[in-house]
CSV table of C-alpha atoms and ligand atoms in Angstrom, one decimal:
chain,number,residue,atom,x,y,z
A,720,MET,CA,141.7,-109.4,168.3
A,721,PRO,CA,140.2,-106.0,168.1
A,722,ASN,CA,141.6,-103.1,170.1
A,723,ILE,CA,139.6,-102.6,173.3
A,724,ALA,CA,138.8,-99.6,175.5
A,725,ILE,CA,137.9,-100.3,179.1
A,726,ILE,CA,135.7,-97.5,180.6
A,727,GLY,CA,134.4,-97.3,184.2
A,728,SER,CA,130.7,-96.6,183.7
A,729,GLN,CA,129.7,-95.3,187.1
A,730,TRP,CA,131.6,-93.1,189.6
A,731,GLY,CA,134.8,-95.1,189.3
A,732,ASP,CA,136.0,-98.0,191.5
A,733,GLU,CA,133.9,-100.5,189.5
A,734,GLY,CA,136.5,-103.2,189.9
A,735,LYS,CA,138.4,-102.4,186.7
A,736,GLY,CA,141.7,-103.9,188.1
A,737,LYS,CA,140.6,-107.4,187.7
A,738,ILE,CA,139.2,-106.9,184.2
A,739,VAL,CA,142.2,-104.9,183.1
A,740,ASP,CA,144.5,-107.6,184.4
A,741,TRP,CA,142.7,-110.3,182.4
A,742,LEU,CA,142.7,-108.3,179.2
A,743,SER,CA,146.2,-106.9,179.6
A,744,GLU,CA,147.6,-110.4,179.6
A,745,LYS,CA,146.3,-110.8,176.0
A,746,ALA,CA,147.1,-107.3,174.7
A,747,ASP,CA,150.5,-106.2,173.4
A,748,VAL,CA,150.2,-102.5,174.2
A,749,ILE,CA,148.4,-101.0,177.2
A,750,VAL,CA,147.6,-97.3,177.2
A,751,ARG,CA,146.5,-94.8,179.8
A,752,PHE,CA,144.9,-91.8,178.2
A,753,GLN,CA,143.4,-89.5,180.9
A,754,GLY,CA,143.5,-88.7,184.6
A,755,GLY,CA,146.6,-89.1,186.7
A,756,HIS,CA,147.7,-90.7,189.9
A,757,ASN,CA,144.2,-90.1,191.3
A,758,ALA,CA,143.4,-93.5,189.9
A,759,GLY,CA,144.1,-96.7,191.7
A,760,HIS,CA,144.3,-100.2,190.2
A,761,THR,CA,145.1,-103.2,192.4
A,762,LEU,CA,146.4,-106.2,190.5
A,763,VAL,CA,147.2,-109.6,192.0
A,764,VAL,CA,149.5,-111.6,189.7
A,765,ASN,CA,151.2,-114.8,190.8
A,766,ASN,CA,150.2,-114.0,194.4
A,767,ILE,CA,152.0,-110.6,194.4
A,768,THR,CA,149.8,-107.5,194.9
A,769,TYR,CA,150.7,-104.5,192.7
A,770,LYS,CA,149.1,-101.1,193.4
A,771,LEU,CA,149.2,-98.9,190.3
A,772,LYS,CA,148.2,-95.3,190.2
A,773,LEU,CA,149.7,-93.8,187.0
A,774,LEU,CA,151.4,-96.6,185.2
A,775,PRO,CA,149.3,-98.8,182.8
A,776,SER,CA,148.6,-102.3,184.0
A,777,GLY,CA,150.8,-103.8,181.3
A,778,ILE,CA,153.9,-102.7,183.1
A,779,ILE,CA,153.8,-105.7,185.5
A,780,ARG,CA,153.9,-108.2,182.6
A,781,LYS,CA,156.9,-109.1,180.5
A,782,ASN,CA,156.9,-108.3,176.8
A,783,LYS,CA,154.3,-105.6,176.9
A,784,ILE,CA,154.5,-102.0,176.0
A,785,SER,CA,153.0,-99.5,178.4
A,786,ILE,CA,152.1,-96.1,177.2
A,787,ILE,CA,151.1,-92.9,179.1
A,788,GLY,CA,149.3,-90.7,176.6
A,789,ASN,CA,149.2,-86.9,176.3
A,790,GLY,CA,145.8,-86.8,178.0
A,791,VAL,CA,147.3,-87.9,181.3
A,792,VAL,CA,148.6,-85.4,183.8
A,793,ILE,CA,151.9,-86.6,185.3
A,794,ASP,CA,153.4,-85.8,188.7
A,795,PRO,CA,157.0,-86.7,187.9
A,796,TRP,CA,157.9,-87.4,191.5
A,797,ALA,CA,154.9,-89.7,192.0
A,798,LEU,CA,155.8,-91.5,188.7
A,799,LEU,CA,159.4,-92.1,189.8
A,800,GLU,CA,158.2,-93.3,193.2
A,801,GLU,CA,155.8,-95.7,191.6
A,802,ILE,CA,158.5,-97.0,189.3
A,803,LYS,CA,160.8,-97.4,192.3
A,804,GLN,CA,158.2,-99.4,194.2
A,805,LEU,CA,157.6,-101.7,191.3
A,806,GLU,CA,161.3,-102.2,190.7
A,807,LYS,CA,161.6,-103.3,194.3
A,808,LEU,CA,159.0,-106.0,193.4
A,809,GLY,CA,161.2,-107.2,190.5
A,810,ILE,CA,159.5,-105.3,187.7
A,811,LYS,CA,161.8,-104.1,185.0
A,812,ILE,CA,160.9,-100.7,183.6
A,813,THR,CA,163.0,-99.2,180.8
A,814,ASN,CA,162.6,-96.9,177.8
A,815,LYS,CA,161.8,-100.1,175.8
A,816,ASN,CA,158.7,-101.0,177.7
A,817,LEU,CA,157.4,-97.6,178.9
A,818,PHE,CA,156.7,-94.7,176.6
A,819,ILE,CA,155.4,-91.4,177.9
A,820,ALA,CA,153.9,-88.7,175.6
A,821,GLU,CA,156.3,-85.9,175.2
A,822,ASN,CA,153.4,-83.5,175.2
A,823,ALA,CA,151.8,-84.7,178.4
A,824,THR,CA,151.2,-82.1,181.1
A,825,LEU,CA,153.1,-82.2,184.3
A,826,ILE,CA,151.6,-81.9,187.8
A,827,LEU,CA,153.9,-79.7,189.9
A,828,PRO,CA,153.9,-78.9,193.6
A,829,PRO,CA,151.9,-75.6,193.2
A,830,HIS,CA,149.1,-77.7,191.7
A,831,LYS,CA,149.0,-80.0,194.6
A,832,GLU,CA,149.1,-77.1,197.0
A,833,LEU,CA,146.3,-75.3,195.3
A,834,ASP,CA,144.1,-78.4,195.2
A,835,ALA,CA,144.5,-78.8,199.0
A,836,ILE,CA,144.0,-75.1,199.7
A,837,ARG,CA,140.7,-75.2,197.8
A,838,GLU,CA,139.5,-78.4,199.5
A,839,ASP,CA,140.3,-76.9,202.9
A,840,SER,CA,138.8,-73.5,202.2
A,841,LYS,CA,135.5,-72.6,203.9
A,842,ASN,CA,134.7,-70.3,200.9
A,843,THR,CA,134.4,-72.9,198.2
A,844,ASP,CA,132.4,-76.1,197.8
A,845,LYS,CA,134.4,-79.1,198.9
A,846,ILE,CA,134.6,-81.5,195.9
A,847,GLY,CA,136.3,-84.2,197.9
A,848,THR,CA,139.3,-84.5,195.5
A,849,THR,CA,142.2,-86.8,195.9
A,850,ARG,CA,144.3,-83.7,196.6
A,851,ARG,CA,146.8,-84.9,194.0
A,852,GLY,CA,146.8,-81.6,192.0
A,853,ILE,CA,144.8,-83.1,189.1
A,854,GLY,CA,142.3,-80.2,188.7
A,855,PRO,CA,144.8,-77.3,188.9
A,856,ALA,CA,147.2,-79.1,186.4
A,857,TYR,CA,144.4,-79.5,183.8
A,858,GLU,CA,143.4,-75.9,184.4
A,859,ASP,CA,147.0,-74.9,183.5
A,860,LYS,CA,146.8,-77.1,180.4
A,861,VAL,CA,143.7,-75.4,179.0
A,862,GLY,CA,145.0,-72.1,180.2
A,863,ARG,CA,148.0,-72.7,177.9
A,864,ARG,CA,150.6,-72.2,180.7
A,865,ALA,CA,151.3,-75.8,181.6
A,866,ILE,CA,154.8,-77.4,181.7
A,867,ARG,CA,154.9,-80.4,179.5
A,868,LEU,CA,157.3,-83.3,179.6
A,869,MET,CA,159.3,-82.2,176.7
A,870,ASP,CA,159.9,-78.8,178.3
A,871,LEU,CA,162.2,-80.4,180.7
A,872,ALA,CA,164.7,-80.9,177.9
A,873,ASN,CA,165.4,-77.2,177.4
A,874,LYS,CA,166.4,-75.4,180.6
A,875,LYS,CA,166.3,-71.9,179.1
A,876,ASN,CA,162.8,-72.3,177.8
A,877,LEU,CA,161.7,-74.1,181.0
A,878,SER,CA,162.6,-71.0,183.0
A,879,LYS,CA,160.4,-68.8,180.7
A,880,LYS,CA,157.6,-71.3,180.8
A,881,ILE,CA,157.7,-71.5,184.5
A,882,ASN,CA,157.5,-67.7,184.7
A,883,MET,CA,154.2,-67.8,182.7
A,884,MET,CA,152.8,-70.5,185.0
A,885,LEU,CA,153.9,-68.7,188.2
A,886,PHE,CA,152.5,-65.4,187.0
A,887,HIS,CA,149.1,-67.1,187.3
A,888,HIS,CA,149.8,-69.1,190.5
A,889,ASP,CA,151.5,-66.3,192.4
A,890,SER,CA,148.6,-63.9,191.7
A,891,ILE,CA,146.1,-66.5,193.1
A,892,ARG,CA,148.4,-67.1,196.1
A,893,LYS,CA,148.7,-63.4,196.7
A,894,GLY,CA,144.9,-63.2,197.0
A,895,LEU,CA,145.0,-66.1,199.4
A,896,LYS,CA,147.8,-64.5,201.4
A,897,LYS,CA,150.1,-67.4,200.6
A,898,ASN,CA,153.8,-66.9,200.0
A,899,LYS,CA,155.2,-66.8,196.4
A,900,ILE,CA,156.4,-70.1,194.8
A,901,ASN,CA,160.1,-70.5,195.1
A,902,LYS,CA,160.9,-70.6,191.4
A,903,LYS,CA,164.6,-71.4,191.8
A,904,LYS,CA,163.9,-74.4,193.9
A,905,LEU,CA,161.2,-75.6,191.5
A,906,ILE,CA,163.5,-75.4,188.6
A,907,LYS,CA,166.3,-77.0,190.5
A,908,ASP,CA,164.1,-79.9,191.6
A,909,LEU,CA,162.8,-80.4,188.1
A,910,VAL,CA,166.3,-80.4,186.5
A,911,LYS,CA,167.4,-82.9,189.1
A,912,ILE,CA,164.9,-85.5,187.9
A,913,SER,CA,164.5,-84.5,184.3
A,914,SER,CA,166.9,-87.1,182.8
A,915,LYS,CA,165.2,-89.9,184.8
A,916,ILE,CA,161.8,-89.1,183.2
A,917,LEU,CA,162.8,-87.7,179.8
A,918,LYS,CA,164.2,-91.1,178.9
A,919,TYR,CA,160.7,-92.4,178.5
A,920,SER,CA,159.5,-89.4,176.4
A,921,LYS,CA,158.2,-90.3,172.9
A,922,PRO,CA,155.8,-89.0,170.2
A,923,VAL,CA,153.2,-91.5,171.4
A,924,TRP,CA,150.8,-90.9,168.5
A,925,LYS,CA,153.5,-92.1,166.1
A,926,LYS,CA,154.4,-95.1,168.2
A,927,LEU,CA,150.7,-96.1,168.3
A,928,GLU,CA,150.5,-95.8,164.5
A,929,GLU,CA,153.5,-98.1,164.2
A,930,PHE,CA,151.9,-100.6,166.5
A,931,LYS,CA,148.6,-100.5,164.6
A,932,LYS,CA,150.4,-101.2,161.3
A,933,LYS,CA,152.1,-104.2,162.9
A,934,LYS,CA,148.6,-105.4,164.0
A,935,LYS,CA,149.6,-105.2,167.7
A,936,LYS,CA,146.7,-105.6,170.1
A,937,ILE,CA,146.1,-102.3,171.9
A,938,LEU,CA,144.2,-102.0,175.2
A,939,PHE,CA,143.1,-98.5,176.3
A,940,GLU,CA,142.8,-98.4,180.0
A,941,GLY,CA,140.4,-95.8,181.3
A,942,ALA,CA,140.5,-94.3,184.8
A,943,GLN,CA,137.7,-93.1,187.1
A,944,GLY,CA,134.2,-93.4,185.6
A,945,ILE,CA,131.8,-91.8,183.1
A,946,LEU,CA,129.8,-90.0,185.9
A,947,LEU,CA,133.0,-88.2,186.9
A,948,ASP,CA,133.5,-86.9,183.4
A,949,ILE,CA,134.1,-83.2,183.3
A,950,ASP,CA,131.3,-82.6,180.7
A,951,HIS,CA,128.9,-85.5,181.3
A,952,GLY,CA,129.4,-86.1,185.0
A,953,THR,CA,127.9,-84.6,188.1
A,954,TYR,CA,129.6,-81.3,187.5
A,955,PRO,CA,131.3,-79.7,189.5
A,956,PHE,CA,131.6,-82.9,191.6
A,957,VAL,CA,133.7,-84.5,188.9
A,958,THR,CA,137.3,-85.1,188.0
A,959,SER,CA,139.0,-82.7,185.6
A,960,SER,CA,139.3,-84.9,182.5
A,961,ASN,CA,137.0,-86.5,180.1
A,962,THR,CA,136.5,-90.0,181.2
A,963,VAL,CA,134.4,-91.1,178.2
A,964,VAL,CA,135.8,-93.2,175.4
A,965,GLY,CA,136.5,-90.1,173.2
A,966,SER,CA,139.3,-89.3,175.5
A,967,ALA,CA,141.2,-92.5,174.5
A,968,LEU,CA,141.5,-90.8,171.0
A,969,SER,CA,142.3,-87.2,172.0
A,970,GLY,CA,144.4,-88.4,174.9
A,971,THR,CA,146.8,-90.4,172.7
A,972,GLY,CA,146.4,-89.2,169.1
A,973,CYS,CA,144.5,-92.0,167.5
A,974,GLY,CA,141.6,-91.9,165.0
A,975,PRO,CA,138.1,-93.2,166.0
A,976,LYS,CA,138.5,-96.4,164.0
A,977,THR,CA,141.3,-97.5,166.3
A,978,ILE,CA,139.0,-98.9,168.9
A,979,ASN,CA,136.8,-101.8,168.0
A,980,TYR,CA,135.2,-102.8,171.3
A,981,ILE,CA,134.2,-100.6,174.2
A,982,LEU,CA,133.9,-102.5,177.4
A,983,GLY,CA,132.0,-100.7,180.2
A,984,ILE,CA,132.8,-101.8,183.7
A,985,VAL,CA,129.8,-101.7,185.9
A,986,LYS,CA,129.4,-102.7,189.6
A,987,ALA,CA,126.2,-104.6,190.6
A,988,TYR,CA,125.3,-101.7,192.9
A,989,THR,CA,126.5,-98.1,193.1
A,990,THR,CA,129.3,-96.4,195.0
A,991,ARG,CA,131.1,-93.0,194.9
A,992,VAL,CA,133.9,-91.4,196.9
A,993,GLY,CA,133.9,-87.6,197.4
A,994,GLU,CA,131.0,-85.2,197.5
A,995,GLY,CA,128.2,-84.7,195.0
A,996,PRO,CA,124.8,-86.1,194.0
A,997,PHE,CA,124.0,-89.8,194.4
A,998,PRO,CA,120.3,-90.5,194.0
A,999,THR,CA,120.3,-94.1,195.2
A,1000,GLU,CA,122.6,-93.6,198.1
A,1001,LEU,CA,121.7,-95.6,201.2
A,1002,LYS,CA,122.7,-93.6,204.3
A,1003,ASN,CA,121.6,-96.3,206.6
A,1004,GLU,CA,122.4,-99.8,207.8
A,1005,LEU,CA,121.8,-101.3,204.3
A,1006,GLY,CA,124.4,-99.0,202.8
A,1007,ASN,CA,126.9,-100.0,205.5
A,1008,ARG,CA,126.2,-103.6,204.8
A,1009,ILE,CA,126.9,-103.2,201.1
A,1010,GLY,CA,130.1,-101.3,202.0
A,1011,LYS,CA,131.3,-103.9,204.4
A,1012,ARG,CA,130.5,-106.9,202.1
A,1013,GLY,CA,132.1,-105.1,199.1
A,1014,ASN,CA,135.1,-103.8,201.1
A,1015,GLU,CA,134.3,-100.3,199.8
A,1016,PHE,CA,137.3,-98.2,200.8
A,1017,GLY,CA,139.2,-96.1,198.2
A,1018,THR,CA,142.5,-97.5,197.0
A,1019,VAL,CA,144.2,-94.1,196.6
A,1020,THR,CA,142.9,-92.2,199.6
A,1021,ASN,CA,141.5,-95.1,201.7
A,1022,ARG,CA,138.2,-93.1,202.2
A,1023,LYS,CA,135.0,-95.0,202.9
A,1024,ARG,CA,132.9,-95.1,199.8
A,1025,ARG,CA,129.3,-94.1,199.8
A,1026,CYS,CA,127.1,-97.0,198.8
A,1027,GLY,CA,123.6,-97.5,197.2
A,1028,TRP,CA,121.4,-99.5,195.0
A,1029,PHE,CA,122.1,-100.0,191.3
A,1030,ASP,CA,121.0,-97.0,189.3
A,1031,ALA,CA,120.0,-98.3,185.9
A,1032,VAL,CA,119.1,-94.9,184.6
A,1033,LEU,CA,122.7,-93.6,185.2
A,1034,VAL,CA,124.3,-96.7,183.7
A,1035,LYS,CA,122.1,-96.6,180.6
A,1036,GLN,CA,123.0,-93.0,180.1
A,1037,SER,CA,126.7,-93.8,180.5
A,1038,CYS,CA,126.4,-96.6,178.0
A,1039,ILE,CA,124.9,-94.2,175.4
A,1040,ILE,CA,127.3,-91.4,176.1
A,1041,SER,CA,130.4,-93.7,175.7
A,1042,GLY,CA,129.1,-96.1,173.1
A,1043,ILE,CA,129.5,-99.1,175.3
A,1044,ASN,CA,129.4,-102.4,173.4
A,1045,GLY,CA,129.4,-104.8,176.4
A,1046,ILE,CA,129.2,-104.6,180.2
A,1047,ALA,CA,131.5,-106.4,182.5
A,1048,LEU,CA,129.3,-106.6,185.6
A,1049,THR,CA,131.4,-106.9,188.8
A,1050,LYS,CA,130.8,-107.8,192.5
A,1051,ILE,CA,127.4,-109.6,192.0
A,1052,ASP,CA,128.4,-111.8,195.0
A,1053,VAL,CA,128.2,-108.7,197.3
A,1054,LEU,CA,124.4,-108.8,196.9
A,1055,ASP,CA,124.1,-112.5,197.9
A,1056,HIS,CA,122.4,-112.0,201.2
A,1057,PHE,CA,119.9,-109.3,200.7
A,1058,LYS,CA,116.2,-110.3,200.9
A,1059,ASP,CA,115.1,-107.6,198.6
A,1060,ILE,CA,117.3,-105.8,196.1
A,1061,TYR,CA,116.3,-102.5,194.4
A,1062,VAL,CA,117.1,-101.0,191.0
A,1063,CYS,CA,116.4,-97.4,190.1
A,1064,VAL,CA,114.5,-97.3,186.8
A,1065,GLY,CA,113.5,-93.6,186.7
A,1066,TYR,CA,113.3,-90.5,188.8
A,1067,LYS,CA,110.7,-88.1,190.1
A,1068,LEU,CA,111.5,-84.5,189.6
A,1069,ASN,CA,109.1,-81.8,190.8
A,1070,GLY,CA,106.3,-84.4,190.7
A,1071,LYS,CA,107.0,-85.5,187.2
A,1072,LYS,CA,108.5,-88.8,186.1
A,1073,ILE,CA,111.8,-88.6,184.0
A,1074,ASN,CA,113.9,-91.4,182.5
A,1075,TYR,CA,117.3,-89.6,182.4
A,1076,PHE,CA,119.7,-87.9,184.7
A,1077,PRO,CA,119.3,-84.1,184.3
A,1078,SER,CA,122.4,-82.0,183.8
A,1079,SER,CA,121.5,-79.3,186.4
A,1080,LEU,CA,123.2,-79.9,189.7
A,1081,ASN,CA,120.1,-78.7,191.6
A,1082,ASP,CA,118.0,-81.2,189.8
A,1083,GLN,CA,120.6,-83.9,190.3
A,1084,PHE,CA,120.3,-83.4,194.0
A,1085,LYS,CA,116.5,-83.2,193.8
A,1086,VAL,CA,115.6,-86.3,191.8
A,1087,LYS,CA,114.0,-89.1,193.8
A,1088,PRO,CA,114.6,-92.6,192.5
A,1089,ILE,CA,111.7,-94.8,191.3
A,1090,TYR,CA,112.6,-98.3,192.3
A,1091,LYS,CA,111.9,-101.7,190.9
A,1092,ARG,CA,112.1,-104.4,193.5
A,1093,PHE,CA,113.8,-107.7,192.9
A,1094,LYS,CA,113.7,-110.7,195.1
A,1095,GLY,CA,117.2,-111.5,196.5
A,1096,TRP,CA,118.7,-114.9,195.7
A,1097,LEU,CA,119.9,-115.5,199.3
A,1098,LYS,CA,122.5,-118.0,198.0
A,1099,ASN,CA,126.2,-117.8,197.6
A,1100,THR,CA,127.3,-116.8,194.1
A,1101,LYS,CA,131.0,-116.4,195.1
A,1102,GLY,CA,133.2,-118.3,192.8
A,1103,ILE,CA,130.6,-119.3,190.3
A,1104,LYS,CA,132.0,-119.6,186.8
A,1105,LYS,CA,129.0,-120.7,184.7
A,1106,TRP,CA,125.9,-118.8,183.9
A,1107,ASN,CA,123.7,-121.8,184.5
A,1108,ASP,CA,125.1,-122.2,188.0
A,1109,LEU,CA,123.7,-118.8,189.1
A,1110,PRO,CA,120.6,-118.7,191.2
A,1111,THR,CA,117.5,-117.9,189.1
A,1112,ASN,CA,116.9,-114.6,190.9
A,1113,ALA,CA,120.5,-113.5,190.2
A,1114,LYS,CA,119.9,-114.3,186.5
A,1115,LYS,CA,116.7,-112.2,186.5
A,1116,TYR,CA,118.6,-109.3,188.1
A,1117,ILE,CA,121.4,-109.4,185.5
A,1118,ASN,CA,119.0,-109.9,182.6
A,1119,PHE,CA,117.1,-106.9,183.7
A,1120,ILE,CA,120.2,-104.8,183.7
A,1121,LYS,CA,121.0,-106.0,180.2
A,1122,SER,CA,117.5,-105.3,178.8
A,1123,TYR,CA,117.1,-101.9,180.5
A,1124,CYS,CA,120.5,-100.6,179.4
A,1125,ASN,CA,120.2,-102.3,176.0
A,1126,VAL,CA,123.8,-103.5,176.1
A,1127,LYS,CA,125.1,-107.1,176.2
A,1128,ILE,CA,126.6,-108.4,179.3
A,1129,SER,CA,130.1,-109.5,178.4
A,1130,SER,CA,131.0,-111.0,181.8
A,1131,VAL,CA,129.9,-111.4,185.4
A,1132,SER,CA,132.4,-111.3,188.1
A,1133,THR,CA,131.7,-113.4,191.2
A,1134,SER,CA,134.8,-112.7,193.4
A,1135,PRO,CA,138.1,-110.7,193.2
A,1136,LYS,CA,139.9,-113.8,191.9
A,1137,ARG,CA,140.5,-113.7,188.1
A,1138,GLU,CA,139.1,-117.2,187.5
A,1139,ASP,CA,135.8,-116.4,189.2
A,1140,THR,CA,134.3,-114.9,186.2
A,1141,ILE,CA,131.3,-115.9,184.0
A,1142,LEU,CA,132.4,-115.1,180.4
A,1143,LEU,CA,129.4,-114.5,178.2
A,1144,GLN,CA,130.8,-112.5,175.3
A,1145,ASN,CA,134.5,-112.4,174.8
A,1146,PRO,CA,135.6,-108.8,173.9
A,1147,PHE,CA,138.6,-110.2,172.1
A,1148,LYS,CA,136.3,-111.9,169.6
A,1149,GLY,CA,134.4,-108.7,169.0
B,1696,IMP,P1,140.3,-85.4,191.6
B,1696,IMP,O1,140.2,-86.2,190.4
B,1696,IMP,O2,141.4,-85.7,192.5
B,1696,IMP,O3,140.3,-83.9,191.2
B,1696,IMP,O4,138.9,-85.6,192.4
B,1696,IMP,C1,137.7,-85.2,191.8
B,1696,IMP,C2,136.6,-86.2,192.2
B,1696,IMP,O5,136.8,-87.4,191.5
B,1696,IMP,C3,136.5,-86.6,193.6
B,1696,IMP,O6,135.1,-86.9,193.9
B,1696,IMP,C4,137.3,-87.9,193.7
B,1696,IMP,O7,136.9,-88.7,194.8
B,1696,IMP,C5,136.9,-88.5,192.4
B,1696,IMP,N1,137.9,-89.4,191.9
B,1696,IMP,C6,139.1,-89.2,191.3
B,1696,IMP,N2,139.7,-90.3,191.0
B,1696,IMP,C7,138.9,-91.3,191.3
B,1696,IMP,C8,139.0,-92.8,191.2
B,1696,IMP,O8,140.0,-93.3,190.7
B,1696,IMP,N3,137.9,-93.5,191.6
B,1696,IMP,C9,136.8,-92.9,192.2
B,1696,IMP,N4,136.7,-91.5,192.3
B,1696,IMP,C10,137.8,-90.8,191.9
């Protein structure tokens, strides 16, 4: 089996959980490489529901190695809480099945606080973040003042490093008329949990090299989606990491030949949570209907997701940017009872037609979708497992997505249940 990367190819929440669950059963090593506990994967295995935020999906299966790469930002308290909750469900997590990159950046309470202060401020644009401190932690990483997992091992150095970080945070807080961070308490709290988390600390790049040599099957599990990428997404309404496939390499320490198949997860319509441009958004009854049928509420923050028609321009762009080899199309059954279904195939910008999503935020807000109308199939597709059993109009819709995006359709998902999947091209077979 080739090594596979799974990449959300819209604004996240494409239904990765089900696909990751299916693939993680067949993989030996499952790796998270970017983002943090802003992600949310719900897995149902043997009728038990597991809600994962930070831990790779492999953690709930026996005999799998789960890895959190250096590209992930880790809130140690959130991680320990997630471990505790899973242990309550009977999952065994030890330093034999969970490895965390020693050079991964930590999210600390000042990051979370700053995230919330900015979101609540009237003076900055509200991004609609998950308020988990993700952005401020990545800022400290590139600002070279972050605390990394391995820093917890050396108390003396930790104090020096925290000084550097707090020099920055306290100066911001002074401007915001907030009190200084209590350094003593921060260190005390970190020292208290350090042994609980340091036991998982490893040079992850080295471990991955060993697994590769042993021909272990590696699954790279992306979080969020390409349109939330810090460079390629709807900046500044994005998350603070690169969500494209390149991140799987830099976020773990692997070379580009490590990944043989890139699977893009794409929902049959479009959703996004948080603020920012969304050309095909339906702010009307139709949008509400899609949201209700698709149960579009965030797994992490429980926010109602904004809903709209499928934007083929955006998905094609995502496929190019991330080198997608195959699309796993999810939630086709949500569109079962719409008389007409629309797909965005271009935009109008200042009276001109364009066939790509511009980078300027102003233009992203301005573009007007050009739609192609499809006749709905008005039949149940829920639970269908064979391509030939799909209604003709559903096949036409899916085939259009394939030809417009110029990417094969690897699978079509017809319900949240794992078995309700039409498999067209098995990523394991390349
Ligand atoms: P942050 O990642 O918490 O900084 O949030 C930045 C933006 O990314 C906001 O619009 C969030 O709603 C969005 N976001 C972050 N994680 C996810 C996710 O897992 N699914 C969908 N949107 C997300």
